[in-house]
PDB file of C-alpha atoms in Angstrom:
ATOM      1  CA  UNK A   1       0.000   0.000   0.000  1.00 44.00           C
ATOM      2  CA  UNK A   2       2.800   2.732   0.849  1.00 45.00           C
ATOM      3  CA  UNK A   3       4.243   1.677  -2.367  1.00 45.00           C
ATOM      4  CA  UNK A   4       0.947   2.396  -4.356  1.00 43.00           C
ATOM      5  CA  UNK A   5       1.120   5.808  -2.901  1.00 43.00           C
ATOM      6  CA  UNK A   6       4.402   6.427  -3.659  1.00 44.00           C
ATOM      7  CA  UNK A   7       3.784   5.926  -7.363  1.00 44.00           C
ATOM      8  CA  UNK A   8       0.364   7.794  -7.590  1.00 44.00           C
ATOM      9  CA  UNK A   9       2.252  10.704  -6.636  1.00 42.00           C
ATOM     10  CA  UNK A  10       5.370  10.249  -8.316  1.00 43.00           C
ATOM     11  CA  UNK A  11       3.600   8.824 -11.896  1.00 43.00           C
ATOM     12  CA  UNK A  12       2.586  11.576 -12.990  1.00 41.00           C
ATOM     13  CA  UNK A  13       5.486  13.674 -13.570  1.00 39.00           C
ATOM     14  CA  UNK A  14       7.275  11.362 -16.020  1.00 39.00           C
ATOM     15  CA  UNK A  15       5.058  12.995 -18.725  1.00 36.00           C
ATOM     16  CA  UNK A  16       6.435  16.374 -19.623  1.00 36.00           C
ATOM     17  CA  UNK A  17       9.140  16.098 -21.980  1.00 36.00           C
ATOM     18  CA  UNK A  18       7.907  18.217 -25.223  1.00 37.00           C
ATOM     19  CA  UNK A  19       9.429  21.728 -26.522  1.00 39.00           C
ATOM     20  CA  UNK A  20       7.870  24.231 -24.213  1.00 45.00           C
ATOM     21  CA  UNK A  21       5.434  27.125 -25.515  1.00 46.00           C
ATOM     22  CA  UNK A  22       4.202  30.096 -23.891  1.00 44.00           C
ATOM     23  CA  UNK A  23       1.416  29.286 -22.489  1.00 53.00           C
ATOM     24  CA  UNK A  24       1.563  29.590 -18.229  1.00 63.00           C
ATOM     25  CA  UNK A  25      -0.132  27.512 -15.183  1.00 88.00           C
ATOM     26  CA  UNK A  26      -2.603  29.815 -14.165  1.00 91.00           C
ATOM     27  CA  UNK A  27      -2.928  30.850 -10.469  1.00 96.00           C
ATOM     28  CA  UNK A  28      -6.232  29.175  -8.434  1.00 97.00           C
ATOM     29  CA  UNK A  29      -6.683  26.019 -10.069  1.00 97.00           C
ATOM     30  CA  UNK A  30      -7.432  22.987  -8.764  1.00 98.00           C
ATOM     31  CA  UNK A  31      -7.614  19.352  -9.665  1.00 97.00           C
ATOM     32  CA  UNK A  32      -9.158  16.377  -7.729  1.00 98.00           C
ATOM     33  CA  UNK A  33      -8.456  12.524  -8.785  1.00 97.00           C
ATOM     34  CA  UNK A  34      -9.567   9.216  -7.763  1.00 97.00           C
ATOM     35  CA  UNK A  35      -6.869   7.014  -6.861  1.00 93.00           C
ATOM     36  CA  UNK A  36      -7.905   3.029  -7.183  1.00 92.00           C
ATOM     37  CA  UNK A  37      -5.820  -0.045  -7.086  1.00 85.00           C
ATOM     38  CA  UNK A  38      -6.936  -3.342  -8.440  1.00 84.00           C
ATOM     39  CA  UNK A  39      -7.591  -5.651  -5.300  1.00 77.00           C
ATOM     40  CA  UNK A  40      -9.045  -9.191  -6.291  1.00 76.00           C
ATOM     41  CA  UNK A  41      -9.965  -8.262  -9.839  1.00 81.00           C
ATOM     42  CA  UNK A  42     -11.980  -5.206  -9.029  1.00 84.00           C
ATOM     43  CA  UNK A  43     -10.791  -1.303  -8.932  1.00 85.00           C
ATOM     44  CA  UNK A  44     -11.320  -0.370  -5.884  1.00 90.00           C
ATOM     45  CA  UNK A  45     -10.993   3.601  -5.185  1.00 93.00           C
ATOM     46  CA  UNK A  46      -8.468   4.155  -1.619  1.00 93.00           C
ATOM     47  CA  UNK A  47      -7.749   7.741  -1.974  1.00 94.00           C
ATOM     48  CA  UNK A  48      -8.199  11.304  -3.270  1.00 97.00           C
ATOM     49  CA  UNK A  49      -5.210  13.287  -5.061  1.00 96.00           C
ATOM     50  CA  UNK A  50      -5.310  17.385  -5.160  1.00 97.00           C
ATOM     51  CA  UNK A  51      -3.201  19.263  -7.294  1.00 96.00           C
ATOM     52  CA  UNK A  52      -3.692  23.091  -6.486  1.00 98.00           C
ATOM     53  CA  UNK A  53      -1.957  26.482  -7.354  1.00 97.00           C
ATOM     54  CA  UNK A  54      -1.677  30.062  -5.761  1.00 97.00           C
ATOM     55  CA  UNK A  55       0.522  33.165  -5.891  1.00 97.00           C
ATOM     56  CA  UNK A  56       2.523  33.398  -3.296  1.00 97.00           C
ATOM     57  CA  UNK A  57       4.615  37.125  -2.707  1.00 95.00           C
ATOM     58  CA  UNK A  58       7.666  37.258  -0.496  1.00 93.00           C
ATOM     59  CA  UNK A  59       9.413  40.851  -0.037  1.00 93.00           C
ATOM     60  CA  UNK A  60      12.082  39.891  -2.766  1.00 91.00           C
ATOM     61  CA  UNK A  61      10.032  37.632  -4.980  1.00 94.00           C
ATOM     62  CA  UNK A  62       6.631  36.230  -6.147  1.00 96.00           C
ATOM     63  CA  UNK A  63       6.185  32.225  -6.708  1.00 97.00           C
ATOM     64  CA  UNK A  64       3.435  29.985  -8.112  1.00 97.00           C
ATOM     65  CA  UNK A  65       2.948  27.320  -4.993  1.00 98.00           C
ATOM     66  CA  UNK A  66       2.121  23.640  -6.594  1.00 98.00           C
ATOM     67  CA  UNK A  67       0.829  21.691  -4.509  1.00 97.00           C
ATOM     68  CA  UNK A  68      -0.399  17.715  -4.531  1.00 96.00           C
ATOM     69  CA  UNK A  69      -1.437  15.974  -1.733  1.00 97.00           C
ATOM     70  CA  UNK A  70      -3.124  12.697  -0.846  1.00 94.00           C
ATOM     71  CA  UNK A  71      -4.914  11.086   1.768  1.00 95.00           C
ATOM     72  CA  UNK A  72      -6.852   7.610   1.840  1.00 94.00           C
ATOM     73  CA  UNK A  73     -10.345   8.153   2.151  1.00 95.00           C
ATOM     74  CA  UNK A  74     -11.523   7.647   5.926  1.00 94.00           C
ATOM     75  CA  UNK A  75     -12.872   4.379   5.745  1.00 94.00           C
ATOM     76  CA  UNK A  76      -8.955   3.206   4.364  1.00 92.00           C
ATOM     77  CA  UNK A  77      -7.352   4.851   7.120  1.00 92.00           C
ATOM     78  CA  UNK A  78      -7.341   1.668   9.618  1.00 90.00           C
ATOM     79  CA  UNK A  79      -6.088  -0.239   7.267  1.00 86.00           C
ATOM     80  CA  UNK A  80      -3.484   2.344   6.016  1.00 87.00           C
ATOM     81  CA  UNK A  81      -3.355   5.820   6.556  1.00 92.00           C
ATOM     82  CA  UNK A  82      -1.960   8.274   4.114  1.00 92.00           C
ATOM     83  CA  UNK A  83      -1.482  12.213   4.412  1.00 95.00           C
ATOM     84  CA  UNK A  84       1.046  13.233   1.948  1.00 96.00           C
ATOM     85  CA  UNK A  85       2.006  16.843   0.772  1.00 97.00           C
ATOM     86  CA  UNK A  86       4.372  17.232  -2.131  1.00 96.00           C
ATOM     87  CA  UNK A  87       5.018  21.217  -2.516  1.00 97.00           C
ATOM     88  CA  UNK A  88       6.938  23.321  -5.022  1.00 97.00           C
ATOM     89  CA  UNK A  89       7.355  26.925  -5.433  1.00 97.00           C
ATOM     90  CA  UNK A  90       8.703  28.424  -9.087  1.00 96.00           C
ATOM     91  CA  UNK A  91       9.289  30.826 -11.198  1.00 94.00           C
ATOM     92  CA  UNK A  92       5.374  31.957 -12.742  1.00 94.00           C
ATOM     93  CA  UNK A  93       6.292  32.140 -15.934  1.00 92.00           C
ATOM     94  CA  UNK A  94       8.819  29.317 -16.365  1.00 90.00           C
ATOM     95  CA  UNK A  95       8.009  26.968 -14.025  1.00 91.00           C
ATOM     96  CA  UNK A  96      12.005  26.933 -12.416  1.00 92.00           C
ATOM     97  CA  UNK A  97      11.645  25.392  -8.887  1.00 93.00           C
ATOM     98  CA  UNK A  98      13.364  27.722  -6.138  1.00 95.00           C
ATOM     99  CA  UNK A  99      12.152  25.383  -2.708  1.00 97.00           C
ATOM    100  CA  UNK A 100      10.782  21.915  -2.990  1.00 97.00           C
ATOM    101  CA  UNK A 101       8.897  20.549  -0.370  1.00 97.00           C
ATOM    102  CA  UNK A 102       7.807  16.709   0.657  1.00 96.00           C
ATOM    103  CA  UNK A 103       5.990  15.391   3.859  1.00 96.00           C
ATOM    104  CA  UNK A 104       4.194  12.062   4.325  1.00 94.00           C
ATOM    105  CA  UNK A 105       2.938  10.513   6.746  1.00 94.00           C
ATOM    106  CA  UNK A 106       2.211   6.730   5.677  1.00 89.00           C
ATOM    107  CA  UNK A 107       0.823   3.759   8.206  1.00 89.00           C
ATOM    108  CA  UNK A 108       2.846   5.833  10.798  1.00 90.00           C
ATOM    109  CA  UNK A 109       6.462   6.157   9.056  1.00 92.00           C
ATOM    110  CA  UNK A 110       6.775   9.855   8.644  1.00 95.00           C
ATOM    111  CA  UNK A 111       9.508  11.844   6.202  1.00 95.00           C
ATOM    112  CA  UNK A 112      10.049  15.432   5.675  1.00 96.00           C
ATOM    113  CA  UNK A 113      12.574  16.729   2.889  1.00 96.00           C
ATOM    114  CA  UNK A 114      13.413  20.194   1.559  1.00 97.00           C
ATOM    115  CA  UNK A 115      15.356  20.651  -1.201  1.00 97.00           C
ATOM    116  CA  UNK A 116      16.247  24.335  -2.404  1.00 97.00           C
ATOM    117  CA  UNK A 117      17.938  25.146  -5.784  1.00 96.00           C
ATOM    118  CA  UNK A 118      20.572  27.272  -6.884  1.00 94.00           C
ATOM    119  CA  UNK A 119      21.255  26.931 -10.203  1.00 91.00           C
ATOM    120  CA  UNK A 120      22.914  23.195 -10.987  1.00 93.00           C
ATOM    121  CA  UNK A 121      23.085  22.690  -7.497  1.00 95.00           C
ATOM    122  CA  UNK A 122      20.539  21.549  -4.854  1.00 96.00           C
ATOM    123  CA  UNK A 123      20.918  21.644  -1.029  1.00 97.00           C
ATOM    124  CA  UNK A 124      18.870  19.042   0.741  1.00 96.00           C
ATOM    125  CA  UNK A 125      17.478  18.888   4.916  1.00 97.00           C
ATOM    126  CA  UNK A 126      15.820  15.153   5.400  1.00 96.00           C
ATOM    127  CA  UNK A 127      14.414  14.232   8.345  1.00 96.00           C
ATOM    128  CA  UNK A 128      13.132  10.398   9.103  1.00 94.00           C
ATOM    129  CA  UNK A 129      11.143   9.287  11.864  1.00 90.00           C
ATOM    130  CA  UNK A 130      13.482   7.997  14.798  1.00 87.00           C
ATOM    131  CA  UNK A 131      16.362   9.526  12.818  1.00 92.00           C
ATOM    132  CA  UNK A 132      18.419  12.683  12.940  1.00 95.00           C
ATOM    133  CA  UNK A 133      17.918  14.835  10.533  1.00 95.00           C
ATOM    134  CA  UNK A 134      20.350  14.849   7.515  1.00 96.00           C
ATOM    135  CA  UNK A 135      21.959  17.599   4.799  1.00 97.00           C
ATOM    136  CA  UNK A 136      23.019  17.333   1.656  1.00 96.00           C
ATOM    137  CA  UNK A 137      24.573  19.064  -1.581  1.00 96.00           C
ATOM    138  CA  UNK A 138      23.745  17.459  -4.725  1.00 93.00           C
ATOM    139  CA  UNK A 139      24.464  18.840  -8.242  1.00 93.00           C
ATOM    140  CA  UNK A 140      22.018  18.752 -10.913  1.00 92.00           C
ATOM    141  CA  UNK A 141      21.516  19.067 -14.573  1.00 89.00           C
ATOM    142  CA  UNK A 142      20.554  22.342 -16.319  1.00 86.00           C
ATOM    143  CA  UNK A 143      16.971  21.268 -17.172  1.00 85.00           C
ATOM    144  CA  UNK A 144      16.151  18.919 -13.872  1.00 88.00           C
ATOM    145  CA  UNK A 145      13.417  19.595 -11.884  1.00 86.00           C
ATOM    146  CA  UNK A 146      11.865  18.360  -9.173  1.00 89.00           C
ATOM    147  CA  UNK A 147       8.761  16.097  -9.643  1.00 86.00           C
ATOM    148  CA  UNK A 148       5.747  18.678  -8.707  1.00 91.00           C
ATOM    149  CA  UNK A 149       6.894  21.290 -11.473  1.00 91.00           C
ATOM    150  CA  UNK A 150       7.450  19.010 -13.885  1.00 81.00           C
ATOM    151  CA  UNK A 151       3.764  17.828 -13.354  1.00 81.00           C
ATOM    152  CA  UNK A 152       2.296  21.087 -13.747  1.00 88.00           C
ATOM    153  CA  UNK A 153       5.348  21.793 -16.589  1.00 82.00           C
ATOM    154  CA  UNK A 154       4.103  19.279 -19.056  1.00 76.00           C
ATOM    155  CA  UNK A 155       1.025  21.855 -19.498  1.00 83.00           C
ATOM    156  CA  UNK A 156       2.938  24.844 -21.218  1.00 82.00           C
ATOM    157  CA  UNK A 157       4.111  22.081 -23.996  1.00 77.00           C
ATOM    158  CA  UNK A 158       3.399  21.342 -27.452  1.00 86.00           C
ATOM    159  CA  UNK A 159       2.419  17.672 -28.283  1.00 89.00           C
ATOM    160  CA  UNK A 160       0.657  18.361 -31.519  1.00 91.00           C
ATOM    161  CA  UNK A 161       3.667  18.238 -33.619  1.00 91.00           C
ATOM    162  CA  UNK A 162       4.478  14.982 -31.769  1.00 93.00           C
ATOM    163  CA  UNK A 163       4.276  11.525 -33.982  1.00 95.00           C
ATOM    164  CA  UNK A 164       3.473   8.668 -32.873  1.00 96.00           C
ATOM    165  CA  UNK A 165       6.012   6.146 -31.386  1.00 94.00           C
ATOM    166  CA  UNK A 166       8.228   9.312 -30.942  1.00 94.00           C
ATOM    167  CA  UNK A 167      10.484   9.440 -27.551  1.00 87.00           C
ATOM    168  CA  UNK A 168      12.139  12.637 -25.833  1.00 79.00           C
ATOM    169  CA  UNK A 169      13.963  12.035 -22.472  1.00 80.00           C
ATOM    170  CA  UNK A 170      14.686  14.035 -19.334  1.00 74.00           C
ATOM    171  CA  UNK A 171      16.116  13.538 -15.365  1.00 81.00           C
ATOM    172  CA  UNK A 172      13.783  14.376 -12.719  1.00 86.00           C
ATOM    173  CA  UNK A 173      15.369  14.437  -9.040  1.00 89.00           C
ATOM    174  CA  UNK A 174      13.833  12.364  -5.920  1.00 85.00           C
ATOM    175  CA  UNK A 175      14.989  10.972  -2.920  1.00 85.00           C
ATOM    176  CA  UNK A 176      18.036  12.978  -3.226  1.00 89.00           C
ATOM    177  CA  UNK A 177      19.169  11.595  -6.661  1.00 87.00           C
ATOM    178  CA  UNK A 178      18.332  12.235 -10.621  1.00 88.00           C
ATOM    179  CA  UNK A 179      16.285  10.071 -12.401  1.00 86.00           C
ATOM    180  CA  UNK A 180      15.949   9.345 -16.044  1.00 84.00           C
ATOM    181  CA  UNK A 181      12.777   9.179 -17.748  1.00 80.00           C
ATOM    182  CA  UNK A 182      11.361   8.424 -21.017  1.00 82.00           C
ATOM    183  CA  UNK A 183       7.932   9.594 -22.251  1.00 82.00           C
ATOM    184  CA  UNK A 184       6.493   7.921 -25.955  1.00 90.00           C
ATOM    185  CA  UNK A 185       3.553   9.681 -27.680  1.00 93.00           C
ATOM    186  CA  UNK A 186       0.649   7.136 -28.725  1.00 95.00           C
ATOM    187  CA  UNK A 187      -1.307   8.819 -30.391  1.00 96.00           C
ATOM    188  CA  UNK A 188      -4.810  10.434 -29.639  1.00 97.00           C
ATOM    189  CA  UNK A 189      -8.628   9.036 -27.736  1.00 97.00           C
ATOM    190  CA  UNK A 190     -11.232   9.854 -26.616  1.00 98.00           C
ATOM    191  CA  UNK A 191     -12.088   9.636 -22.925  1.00 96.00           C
ATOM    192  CA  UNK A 192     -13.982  10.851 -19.735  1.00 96.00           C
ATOM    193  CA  UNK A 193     -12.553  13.750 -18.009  1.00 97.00           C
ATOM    194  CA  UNK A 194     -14.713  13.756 -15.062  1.00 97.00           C
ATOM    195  CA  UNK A 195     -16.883  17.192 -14.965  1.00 97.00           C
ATOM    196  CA  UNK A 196     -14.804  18.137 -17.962  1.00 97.00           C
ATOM    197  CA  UNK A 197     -17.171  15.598 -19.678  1.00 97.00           C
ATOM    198  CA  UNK A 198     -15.296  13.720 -23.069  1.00 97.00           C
ATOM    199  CA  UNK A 199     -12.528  14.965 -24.443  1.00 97.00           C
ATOM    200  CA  UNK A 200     -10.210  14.173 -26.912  1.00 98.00           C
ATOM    201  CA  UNK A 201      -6.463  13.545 -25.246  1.00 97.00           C
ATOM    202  CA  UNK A 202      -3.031  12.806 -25.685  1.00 96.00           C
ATOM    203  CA  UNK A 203      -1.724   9.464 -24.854  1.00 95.00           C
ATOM    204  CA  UNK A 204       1.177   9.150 -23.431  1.00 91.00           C
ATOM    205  CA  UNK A 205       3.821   6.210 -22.377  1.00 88.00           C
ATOM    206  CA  UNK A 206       6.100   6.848 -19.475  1.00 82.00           C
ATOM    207  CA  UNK A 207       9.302   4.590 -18.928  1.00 78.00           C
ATOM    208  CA  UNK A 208      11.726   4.913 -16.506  1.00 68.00           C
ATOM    209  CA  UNK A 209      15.083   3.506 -14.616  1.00 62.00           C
ATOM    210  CA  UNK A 210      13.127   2.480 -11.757  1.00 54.00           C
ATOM    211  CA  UNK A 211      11.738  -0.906 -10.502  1.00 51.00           C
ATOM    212  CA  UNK A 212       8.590   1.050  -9.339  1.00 50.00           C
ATOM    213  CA  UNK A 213       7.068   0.766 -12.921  1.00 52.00           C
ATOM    214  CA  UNK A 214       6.710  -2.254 -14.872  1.00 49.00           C
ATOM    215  CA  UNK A 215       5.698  -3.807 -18.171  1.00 47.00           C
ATOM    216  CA  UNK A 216       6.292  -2.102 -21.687  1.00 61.00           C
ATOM    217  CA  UNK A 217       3.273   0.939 -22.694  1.00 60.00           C
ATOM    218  CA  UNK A 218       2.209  -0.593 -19.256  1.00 70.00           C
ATOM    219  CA  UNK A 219       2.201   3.021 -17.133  1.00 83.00           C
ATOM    220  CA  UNK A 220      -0.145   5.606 -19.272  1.00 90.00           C
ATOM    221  CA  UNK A 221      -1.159   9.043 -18.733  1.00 91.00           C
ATOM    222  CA  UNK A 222      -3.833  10.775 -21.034  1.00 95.00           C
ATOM    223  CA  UNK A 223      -4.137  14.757 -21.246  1.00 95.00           C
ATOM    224  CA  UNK A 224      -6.504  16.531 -22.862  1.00 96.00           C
ATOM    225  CA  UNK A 225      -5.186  17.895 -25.882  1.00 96.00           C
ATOM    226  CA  UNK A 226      -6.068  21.638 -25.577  1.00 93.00           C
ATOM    227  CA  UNK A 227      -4.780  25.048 -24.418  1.00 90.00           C
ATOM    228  CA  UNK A 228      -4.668  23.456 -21.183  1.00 92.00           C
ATOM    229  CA  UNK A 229      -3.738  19.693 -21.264  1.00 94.00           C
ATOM    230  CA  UNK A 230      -5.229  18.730 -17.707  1.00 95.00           C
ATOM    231  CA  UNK A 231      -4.378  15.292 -16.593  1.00 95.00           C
ATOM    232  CA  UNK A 232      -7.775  13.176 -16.788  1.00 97.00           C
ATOM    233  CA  UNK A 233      -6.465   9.487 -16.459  1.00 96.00           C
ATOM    234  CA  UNK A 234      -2.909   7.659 -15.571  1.00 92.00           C
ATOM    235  CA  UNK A 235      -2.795   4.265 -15.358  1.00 89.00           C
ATOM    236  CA  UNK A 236       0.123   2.294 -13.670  1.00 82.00           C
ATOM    237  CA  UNK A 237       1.873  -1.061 -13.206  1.00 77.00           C
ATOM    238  CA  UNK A 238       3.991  -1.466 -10.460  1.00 69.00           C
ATOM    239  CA  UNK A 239       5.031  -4.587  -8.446  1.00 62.00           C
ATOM    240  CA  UNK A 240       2.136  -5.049  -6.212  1.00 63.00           C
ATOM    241  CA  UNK A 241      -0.149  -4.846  -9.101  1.00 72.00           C
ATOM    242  CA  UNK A 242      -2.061  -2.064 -11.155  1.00 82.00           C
ATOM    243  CA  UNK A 243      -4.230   0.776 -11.082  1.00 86.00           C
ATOM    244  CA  UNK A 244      -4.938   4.386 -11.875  1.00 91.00           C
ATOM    245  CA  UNK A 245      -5.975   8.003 -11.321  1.00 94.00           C
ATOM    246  CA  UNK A 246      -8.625   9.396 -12.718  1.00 97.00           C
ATOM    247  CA  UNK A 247      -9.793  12.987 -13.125  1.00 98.00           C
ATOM    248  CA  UNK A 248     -13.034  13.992 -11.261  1.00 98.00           C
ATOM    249  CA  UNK A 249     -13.213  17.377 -10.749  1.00 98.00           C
ATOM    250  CA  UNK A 250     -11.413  20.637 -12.795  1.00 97.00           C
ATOM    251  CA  UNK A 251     -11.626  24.166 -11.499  1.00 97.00           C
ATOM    252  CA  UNK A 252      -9.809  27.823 -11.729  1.00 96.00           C
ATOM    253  CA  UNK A 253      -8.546  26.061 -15.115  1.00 90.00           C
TER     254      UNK A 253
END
């Protein structure tokens, strides 16, 4: 179960790797998914995901705050509770993390990480439960980014010149290291994009060097191939079996 959370939140960012366009993640918006996992056969819904964004203003600066976070829905939580918050704050118009920002809290192990960026390099504070809390200085390359603003990233890009079977790679950075991804465009269908109603979307293969995700055009994220592209459906393979997110509810878009 902690390792079906893990990749709902992580999944999706392994699909933004497109020439970028002008178009910017709009302040206010906010997202809602249904996570299920197939248990005996069935898809069974366990928890809610919520992507959200706001404008945030410091004396020096002003950020876009991403945020995700999930939670098992209450009647999960004896069996395994999950509050997770995944934050990132950027640059509004080009989506540059400055401070990245992880907590979860997961059948009772608890994590907190920050990482903040300077450039190629990122400074990291990780704190386990029962542990002492840790530092680290990590260098990165020039078009890494951590996992949130790459979600919201894949947005401001351009998959209409894309053909199918075509690859473009990247390196995303978790847990302290950089990981390399590959995304594969499939093509175009038509699907339900919760109060969005049907829409016409992108399909999308994600592969990675990671044992989270198996099988080949096994992990699958659709977007809806507008102005906007808002994540309506991922599907995943992993280990312990299968499932998917699906889109319920769009707002502020």
């Amino acid at each position: 179960m902690k390792r079906l959370l893990y990749i709902l939140s992580a999944v999706f960012v392994f699909s933004s790797f497109a020439p970028q366009n002008s178009q910017p993640i709009k302040s206010g918006e906010k997202l809602v998914f249904a996570g299920s996992y197939n248990m005996s056969g069935l898809m069974t819904q366990l928890a809610q995901v919520t992507m959200s964004t706001e404008t945030v203003a410091t004396a020096k600066n002003t950020y876009l705050h991403l945020s995700c976070e999930l939670s098992t829905y209450s009647k999960w939580d004896s069996f395994f509770k999950i509050r997770d918050i995944y934050e990132s704050y950027v640059n509004p118009v080009n989506l540059k993390p400055s401070l990245y920002k992880r907590s979860i809290d997961e059948g009772g192990y608890t994590k907190k990480e920050k990482y903040t960026f300077k450039g190629n390099t990122v400074n990291s504070t990780v704190k386990r439960r029962k542990k002492p809390e840790t530092q680290k200085t990590f260098t990165i390359g020039g078009s890494t980014q951590d996992v949130i603003s790459l979600l919201y990233k894949v947005r401001t890009m351009d998959f209409s010149k894309f053909k199918v079977g075509q690859t473009q790679s990247l390196m995303i950075v978790f847990d302290e290291k950089q990981i390399p991804v590959t995304l594969k465009y499939m093509g175009k269908e038509t699907i339900n994009c919760g109060n969005l109603g049907k829409k016409e979307c992108y399909k999308l293969s994600i592969g990675a060097k990671t044992d989270a995700l198996r099988g080949k055009d096994k992990n699958l994220i659709w977007l809806t191939s507008d102005a906007k592209k808002v994540p309506a459906l991922l599907k995943f393979s992993i280990p312990v079996g299968t499932g998917q997110l699906a889109l319920t509810s769009a707002t502020g878009i």
